[in-house]
Amino acid sequence: MKIYKTLVGLGLAVLLGACGGGGESGGAVQLVAGRTSVSAIDDLTAAPGTAASTQGSTLCGFDVGAKKLQGSVSAVHDGDTVKLNAAGVVHKIRLDGIDAPELAQAFGSLSQSTLASAVLGKTVQVAYSQTDQYGRIVGAVFTAGCDYVNLKQVASGMAWFYRAYQCELSAPLRAQFAKAEDAAVASKTGLWLDADPTAPWLYRNGVDPVAPACSSASSVWTGNPAPLSGSSSASTGTVVSSNCFQIWVNPYTRSNGTHVNGYWRDSAGCA
């Protein structure tokens, strides 16, 4: 697919980086800015992977996390992950509420360059509550003009609404992300030009997570969502421990058009 080769005024260089859309993976290409002038609003208080308050606040009219950072985006790994230089400290930021195509997927590079055109080399604010298991800050990114970058990626068809983690957004934001995705699908915008695009979480591991029913209108940190699974029976395997069970992987289509039939597999806790 077509990749934008030039992003005007951002002084880009292409370097090798390491970040997948939903986790950490090697071999990705990141876009890097030529300048990094920054300032910090609030200090980080939670170490990577530790619990932090999910108490919210309002920024640019949106309900977001209470912690704030301001800095310049120094690199864009893909369509949902950037590096932020805040007061000389570089933080990896995972945009919450969305999952962008992997760089190897259709629209992956375009999603990356679209995000880069919005934030690379520019001063942004990040509102967040938590870090994930990879040590990334998971939060909402806003431009100086109060553009909500996460939501714009979905509205422009450059990312999916990540419903498996929807409870980490407030109820009004869930509705806005769902509405933005529905509009992009209806207008065949971006990745929705494809009749049946492969979700990045299916591309990564073939597992379709459960979209949880949120118990609160406020944002709640959900951790890792459970994968969709079929009903267990003697013919499909026996649970040997609380950490070992069989998971049903739904049929899906790889980016090269190869169809994969549904199948059972052991969970990570099986020996």
mmCIF file of C-alpha atoms in Angstrom:
data_model
loop_
_atom_site.group_PDB
_atom_site.id
_atom_site.type_symbol
_atom_site.label_atom_id
_atom_site.label_comp_id
_atom_site.label_asym_id
_atom_site.label_seq_id
_atom_site.Cartn_x
_atom_site.Cartn_y
_atom_site.Cartn_z
ATOM 1 C CA MET A 1 0.000 0.000 0.000
ATOM 2 C CA LYS A 2 1.011 3.570 -0.420
ATOM 3 C CA ILE A 3 3.234 5.035 2.320
ATOM 4 C CA TYR A 4 3.710 8.753 2.794
ATOM 5 C CA LYS A 5 7.412 9.359 2.130
ATOM 6 C CA THR A 6 7.543 12.973 3.220
ATOM 7 C CA LEU A 7 6.136 14.679 6.308
ATOM 8 C CA VAL A 8 6.574 18.421 5.802
ATOM 9 C CA GLY A 9 8.423 20.429 8.434
ATOM 10 C CA LEU A 10 9.118 17.594 10.862
ATOM 11 C CA GLY A 11 12.748 16.789 10.006
ATOM 12 C CA LEU A 12 12.231 13.034 10.019
ATOM 13 C CA ALA A 13 14.850 10.326 10.032
ATOM 14 C CA VAL A 14 14.138 6.608 9.867
ATOM 15 C CA LEU A 15 15.738 4.463 12.537
ATOM 16 C CA LEU A 16 15.250 0.920 13.742
ATOM 17 C CA GLY A 17 13.070 0.711 16.842
ATOM 18 C CA ALA A 18 11.250 -1.917 18.843
ATOM 19 C CA CYS A 19 7.562 -1.711 19.572
ATOM 20 C CA GLY A 20 4.458 -3.596 18.460
ATOM 21 C CA GLY A 21 0.951 -2.191 18.518
ATOM 22 C CA GLY A 22 -0.113 -4.271 21.483
ATOM 23 C CA GLY A 23 3.210 -5.201 23.070
ATOM 24 C CA GLU A 24 6.954 -5.153 22.618
ATOM 25 C CA SER A 25 8.407 -6.653 19.439
ATOM 26 C CA GLY A 26 11.630 -6.191 17.529
ATOM 27 C CA GLY A 27 12.297 -5.051 13.992
ATOM 28 C CA ALA A 28 9.809 -2.163 13.824
ATOM 29 C CA VAL A 29 10.668 1.141 12.175
ATOM 30 C CA GLN A 30 10.159 4.337 14.111
ATOM 31 C CA LEU A 31 9.967 7.910 12.871
ATOM 32 C CA VAL A 32 12.229 10.279 14.786
ATOM 33 C CA ALA A 33 12.020 14.041 15.153
ATOM 34 C CA GLY A 34 14.963 16.373 14.751
ATOM 35 C CA ARG A 35 14.344 18.372 17.917
ATOM 36 C CA THR A 36 13.227 17.723 21.491
ATOM 37 C CA SER A 37 12.502 20.866 23.520
ATOM 38 C CA VAL A 38 10.301 19.994 26.479
ATOM 39 C CA SER A 39 8.922 20.811 29.884
ATOM 40 C CA ALA A 40 7.193 18.686 32.508
ATOM 41 C CA ILE A 41 3.869 19.367 34.217
ATOM 42 C CA ASP A 42 3.676 16.607 36.828
ATOM 43 C CA ASP A 43 6.356 14.158 37.896
ATOM 44 C CA LEU A 44 5.797 10.453 37.363
ATOM 45 C CA THR A 45 4.897 8.775 40.631
ATOM 46 C CA ALA A 46 4.250 5.189 39.549
ATOM 47 C CA ALA A 47 7.043 2.817 38.604
ATOM 48 C CA PRO A 48 6.494 0.723 35.450
ATOM 49 C CA GLY A 49 3.941 -1.986 36.020
ATOM 50 C CA THR A 50 2.779 -0.710 39.414
ATOM 51 C CA ALA A 51 -0.716 0.320 40.351
ATOM 52 C CA ALA A 52 -1.623 3.985 40.241
ATOM 53 C CA SER A 53 -4.752 5.973 40.931
ATOM 54 C CA THR A 54 -7.461 5.820 38.289
ATOM 55 C CA GLN A 55 -8.980 9.055 39.580
ATOM 56 C CA GLY A 56 -9.803 11.160 36.568
ATOM 57 C CA SER A 57 -9.683 14.780 35.552
ATOM 58 C CA THR A 58 -10.745 16.869 32.577
ATOM 59 C CA LEU A 59 -8.451 18.033 29.781
ATOM 60 C CA CYS A 60 -9.663 19.778 26.635
ATOM 61 C CA GLY A 61 -13.211 18.863 27.637
ATOM 62 C CA PHE A 62 -12.542 15.108 27.877
ATOM 63 C CA ASP A 63 -12.571 12.860 30.968
ATOM 64 C CA VAL A 64 -9.010 11.561 31.234
ATOM 65 C CA GLY A 65 -6.415 10.398 33.755
ATOM 66 C CA ALA A 66 -5.383 12.717 36.576
ATOM 67 C CA LYS A 67 -1.622 12.556 35.973
ATOM 68 C CA LYS A 68 -0.172 14.894 33.346
ATOM 69 C CA LEU A 69 3.000 15.139 31.306
ATOM 70 C CA GLN A 70 3.970 17.742 28.745
ATOM 71 C CA GLY A 71 6.821 17.350 26.315
ATOM 72 C CA SER A 72 7.885 16.960 22.718
ATOM 73 C CA VAL A 73 7.242 13.771 20.775
ATOM 74 C CA SER A 74 10.679 12.554 19.704
ATOM 75 C CA ALA A 75 9.702 9.321 17.922
ATOM 76 C CA VAL A 76 6.640 7.535 16.560
ATOM 77 C CA HIS A 77 6.921 3.743 16.676
ATOM 78 C CA ASP A 78 3.597 2.957 15.013
ATOM 79 C CA GLY A 79 0.029 4.215 14.962
ATOM 80 C CA ASP A 80 -0.498 4.001 18.716
ATOM 81 C CA THR A 81 2.911 4.332 20.403
ATOM 82 C CA VAL A 82 5.246 7.321 20.689
ATOM 83 C CA LYS A 83 8.221 8.525 22.703
ATOM 84 C CA LEU A 84 7.843 11.710 24.732
ATOM 85 C CA ASN A 85 10.804 13.766 25.912
ATOM 86 C CA ALA A 86 9.716 15.541 29.101
ATOM 87 C CA ALA A 87 12.358 17.620 30.877
ATOM 88 C CA GLY A 88 15.108 15.449 29.425
ATOM 89 C CA VAL A 89 13.468 12.158 30.428
ATOM 90 C CA VAL A 90 12.153 9.974 27.605
ATOM 91 C CA HIS A 91 8.893 8.126 28.247
ATOM 92 C CA LYS A 92 7.232 5.568 26.014
ATOM 93 C CA ILE A 93 3.556 6.434 25.580
ATOM 94 C CA ARG A 94 0.882 3.934 24.506
ATOM 95 C CA LEU A 95 -2.253 5.740 23.330
ATOM 96 C CA ASP A 96 -5.139 4.355 25.347
ATOM 97 C CA GLY A 97 -8.436 3.185 23.896
ATOM 98 C CA ILE A 98 -7.024 2.288 20.481
ATOM 99 C CA ASP A 99 -5.106 -0.430 18.666
ATOM 100 C CA ALA A 100 -3.448 0.521 15.377
ATOM 101 C CA PRO A 101 -2.526 -1.911 12.588
ATOM 102 C CA GLU A 102 0.882 -3.508 12.966
ATOM 103 C CA LEU A 103 3.484 -2.027 10.622
ATOM 104 C CA ALA A 104 3.498 -5.259 8.593
ATOM 105 C CA GLN A 105 -0.276 -5.027 8.077
ATOM 106 C CA ALA A 106 -2.142 -3.062 5.467
ATOM 107 C CA PHE A 107 -2.437 0.563 6.610
ATOM 108 C CA GLY A 108 0.188 -0.006 9.320
ATOM 109 C CA SER A 109 2.730 2.403 7.845
ATOM 110 C CA LEU A 110 0.030 4.910 6.897
ATOM 111 C CA SER A 111 -1.312 4.828 10.451
ATOM 112 C CA GLN A 112 2.208 5.500 11.737
ATOM 113 C CA SER A 113 2.794 8.412 9.364
ATOM 114 C CA THR A 114 -0.641 9.885 10.108
ATOM 115 C CA LEU A 115 0.167 9.906 13.811
ATOM 116 C CA ALA A 116 3.608 11.342 13.077
ATOM 117 C CA SER A 117 2.134 14.202 11.066
ATOM 118 C CA ALA A 118 -0.031 15.097 14.057
ATOM 119 C CA VAL A 119 2.530 14.928 16.867
ATOM 120 C CA LEU A 120 6.134 14.297 15.798
ATOM 121 C CA GLY A 121 8.430 17.112 16.910
ATOM 122 C CA LYS A 122 5.498 18.912 18.497
ATOM 123 C CA THR A 123 4.622 19.701 22.093
ATOM 124 C CA VAL A 124 1.770 17.586 23.436
ATOM 125 C CA GLN A 125 0.106 16.856 26.748
ATOM 126 C CA VAL A 126 -0.427 13.306 28.000
ATOM 127 C CA ALA A 127 -3.089 12.528 30.608
ATOM 128 C CA TYR A 128 -2.809 9.097 32.218
ATOM 129 C CA SER A 129 -3.400 6.938 35.272
ATOM 130 C CA GLN A 130 -1.275 3.840 34.731
ATOM 131 C CA THR A 131 1.697 2.123 33.168
ATOM 132 C CA ASP A 132 1.342 -1.262 31.469
ATOM 133 C CA GLN A 133 3.329 -4.487 31.783
ATOM 134 C CA TYR A 134 5.886 -3.139 29.300
ATOM 135 C CA GLY A 135 6.570 -0.019 31.359
ATOM 136 C CA ARG A 136 4.716 2.239 28.926
ATOM 137 C CA ILE A 137 2.539 5.100 30.109
ATOM 138 C CA VAL A 138 -0.978 4.402 28.834
ATOM 139 C CA GLY A 139 -2.786 7.657 28.270
ATOM 140 C CA ALA A 140 -4.591 10.267 26.216
ATOM 141 C CA VAL A 141 -2.489 12.509 23.959
ATOM 142 C CA PHE A 142 -3.563 16.073 23.155
ATOM 143 C CA THR A 143 -1.986 18.590 20.797
ATOM 144 C CA ALA A 144 -1.470 22.238 21.714
ATOM 145 C CA GLY A 145 -4.739 22.945 19.906
ATOM 146 C CA CYS A 146 -6.610 20.385 22.066
ATOM 147 C CA ASP A 147 -6.942 17.765 19.318
ATOM 148 C CA TYR A 148 -7.531 14.416 21.045
ATOM 149 C CA VAL A 149 -5.048 12.354 19.046
ATOM 150 C CA ASN A 150 -6.280 8.928 20.175
ATOM 151 C CA LEU A 151 -9.814 9.693 19.046
ATOM 152 C CA LYS A 152 -8.637 11.221 15.762
ATOM 153 C CA GLN A 153 -6.736 8.032 14.900
ATOM 154 C CA VAL A 154 -9.978 6.067 15.206
ATOM 155 C CA ALA A 155 -12.094 8.680 13.420
ATOM 156 C CA SER A 156 -9.673 8.751 10.472
ATOM 157 C CA GLY A 157 -9.687 4.962 10.143
ATOM 158 C CA MET A 158 -6.079 4.682 11.265
ATOM 159 C CA ALA A 159 -6.809 2.589 14.373
ATOM 160 C CA TRP A 160 -9.443 0.397 15.954
ATOM 161 C CA PHE A 161 -11.372 1.210 19.117
ATOM 162 C CA TYR A 162 -9.716 -1.269 21.523
ATOM 163 C CA ARG A 163 -12.895 -2.609 23.122
ATOM 164 C CA ALA A 164 -11.039 -5.224 25.160
ATOM 165 C CA TYR A 165 -9.748 -2.319 27.269
ATOM 166 C CA GLN A 166 -12.810 -0.094 26.977
ATOM 167 C CA CYS A 167 -13.388 -0.007 30.740
ATOM 168 C CA GLU A 168 -10.180 2.000 31.103
ATOM 169 C CA LEU A 169 -12.120 4.861 29.482
ATOM 170 C CA SER A 170 -15.016 6.713 31.076
ATOM 171 C CA ALA A 171 -18.495 5.873 29.789
ATOM 172 C CA PRO A 172 -18.765 9.096 27.729
ATOM 173 C CA LEU A 173 -15.419 8.362 26.073
ATOM 174 C CA ARG A 174 -16.423 4.775 25.284
ATOM 175 C CA ALA A 175 -19.458 6.135 23.479
ATOM 176 C CA GLN A 176 -17.359 8.680 21.563
ATOM 177 C CA PHE A 177 -14.804 6.089 20.459
ATOM 178 C CA ALA A 178 -17.544 3.669 19.392
ATOM 179 C CA LYS A 179 -19.312 6.436 17.458
ATOM 180 C CA ALA A 180 -16.057 7.486 15.761
ATOM 181 C CA GLU A 181 -15.320 3.913 14.690
ATOM 182 C CA ASP A 182 -18.874 3.345 13.461
ATOM 183 C CA ALA A 183 -18.637 6.498 11.332
ATOM 184 C CA ALA A 184 -15.275 5.432 9.890
ATOM 185 C CA VAL A 185 -16.665 1.988 9.032
ATOM 186 C CA ALA A 186 -19.782 3.453 7.417
ATOM 187 C CA SER A 187 -17.769 5.879 5.275
ATOM 188 C CA LYS A 188 -15.065 3.290 4.466
ATOM 189 C CA THR A 189 -12.410 5.618 5.825
ATOM 190 C CA GLY A 190 -8.793 4.460 6.158
ATOM 191 C CA LEU A 191 -8.365 0.775 6.969
ATOM 192 C CA TRP A 192 -12.118 0.296 6.530
ATOM 193 C CA LEU A 193 -11.588 0.536 2.774
ATOM 194 C CA ASP A 194 -10.893 -3.189 3.108
ATOM 195 C CA ALA A 195 -14.090 -5.234 3.182
ATOM 196 C CA ASP A 196 -12.875 -7.366 6.090
ATOM 197 C CA PRO A 197 -9.732 -5.903 7.710
ATOM 198 C CA THR A 198 -7.838 -8.070 10.189
ATOM 199 C CA ALA A 199 -7.759 -6.598 13.669
ATOM 200 C CA PRO A 200 -4.202 -6.148 14.965
ATOM 201 C CA TRP A 201 -4.826 -8.348 18.011
ATOM 202 C CA LEU A 202 -5.852 -11.194 15.707
ATOM 203 C CA TYR A 203 -2.840 -10.547 13.489
ATOM 204 C CA ARG A 204 -0.509 -10.735 16.488
ATOM 205 C CA ASN A 205 -1.691 -13.965 18.075
ATOM 206 C CA GLY A 206 -4.979 -15.139 16.568
ATOM 207 C CA VAL A 207 -6.887 -14.554 19.797
ATOM 208 C CA ASP A 208 -9.978 -12.360 20.027
ATOM 209 C CA PRO A 209 -10.270 -10.889 23.550
ATOM 210 C CA VAL A 210 -13.556 -10.512 25.330
ATOM 211 C CA ALA A 211 -14.977 -6.987 25.324
ATOM 212 C CA PRO A 212 -15.808 -6.616 29.026
ATOM 213 C CA ALA A 213 -19.051 -5.284 30.448
ATOM 214 C CA CYS A 214 -17.926 -2.227 32.385
ATOM 215 C CA SER A 215 -19.206 -2.040 35.961
ATOM 216 C CA SER A 216 -18.572 1.678 36.346
ATOM 217 C CA ALA A 217 -19.121 4.839 34.341
ATOM 218 C CA SER A 218 -15.657 5.911 35.465
ATOM 219 C CA SER A 219 -12.422 4.536 34.027
ATOM 220 C CA VAL A 220 -11.175 1.337 35.677
ATOM 221 C CA TRP A 221 -7.800 -0.289 35.019
ATOM 222 C CA THR A 222 -8.658 -3.754 33.707
ATOM 223 C CA GLY A 223 -5.289 -5.436 33.215
ATOM 224 C CA ASN A 224 -5.086 -8.072 30.501
ATOM 225 C CA PRO A 225 -8.504 -9.088 29.093
ATOM 226 C CA ALA A 226 -9.481 -12.736 28.884
ATOM 227 C CA PRO A 227 -9.471 -14.305 25.416
ATOM 228 C CA LEU A 228 -12.662 -15.638 23.897
ATOM 229 C CA SER A 229 -12.931 -19.362 24.608
ATOM 230 C CA GLY A 230 -15.258 -22.192 23.698
ATOM 231 C CA SER A 231 -16.838 -24.509 26.228
ATOM 232 C CA SER A 232 -14.534 -27.184 27.647
ATOM 233 C CA SER A 233 -15.353 -30.881 27.400
ATOM 234 C CA ALA A 234 -13.579 -34.205 27.731
ATOM 235 C CA SER A 235 -12.971 -34.270 23.988
ATOM 236 C CA THR A 236 -11.268 -30.886 23.950
ATOM 237 C CA GLY A 237 -9.039 -31.254 26.950
ATOM 238 C CA THR A 238 -9.066 -31.201 30.744
ATOM 239 C CA VAL A 239 -8.103 -28.347 33.005
ATOM 240 C CA VAL A 240 -5.059 -29.569 34.944
ATOM 241 C CA SER A 241 -4.521 -26.443 37.042
ATOM 242 C CA SER A 242 -6.022 -23.002 37.533
ATOM 243 C CA ASN A 243 -3.357 -21.640 35.178
ATOM 244 C CA CYS A 244 -3.705 -24.296 32.488
ATOM 245 C CA PHE A 245 -6.756 -24.477 30.260
ATOM 246 C CA GLN A 246 -7.666 -24.688 26.604
ATOM 247 C CA ILE A 247 -8.540 -21.627 24.547
ATOM 248 C CA TRP A 248 -10.628 -21.582 21.388
ATOM 249 C CA VAL A 249 -9.013 -19.412 18.702
ATOM 250 C CA ASN A 250 -11.591 -17.997 16.291
ATOM 251 C CA PRO A 251 -11.072 -18.358 12.518
ATOM 252 C CA TYR A 252 -9.240 -15.402 11.012
ATOM 253 C CA THR A 253 -7.496 -14.264 7.835
ATOM 254 C CA ARG A 254 -3.827 -13.287 7.735
ATOM 255 C CA SER A 255 -2.696 -10.140 5.928
ATOM 256 C CA ASN A 256 -1.476 -12.276 3.005
ATOM 257 C CA GLY A 257 -5.011 -13.617 2.480
ATOM 258 C CA THR A 258 -4.402 -17.038 4.044
ATOM 259 C CA HIS A 259 -7.430 -18.253 6.001
ATOM 260 C CA VAL A 260 -6.807 -19.942 9.355
ATOM 261 C CA ASN A 261 -9.519 -22.257 10.682
ATOM 262 C CA GLY A 262 -10.566 -22.102 14.307
ATOM 263 C CA TYR A 263 -8.640 -24.351 16.669
ATOM 264 C CA TRP A 264 -8.002 -25.143 20.332
ATOM 265 C CA ARG A 265 -4.686 -24.307 21.974
ATOM 266 C CA ASP A 266 -3.222 -24.567 25.478
ATOM 267 C CA SER A 267 -2.960 -21.443 27.585
ATOM 268 C CA ALA A 268 0.424 -20.026 28.584
ATOM 269 C CA GLY A 269 0.093 -21.658 32.001
ATOM 270 C CA CYS A 270 0.239 -25.199 30.613
ATOM 271 C CA ALA A 271 3.499 -27.107 30.973
#
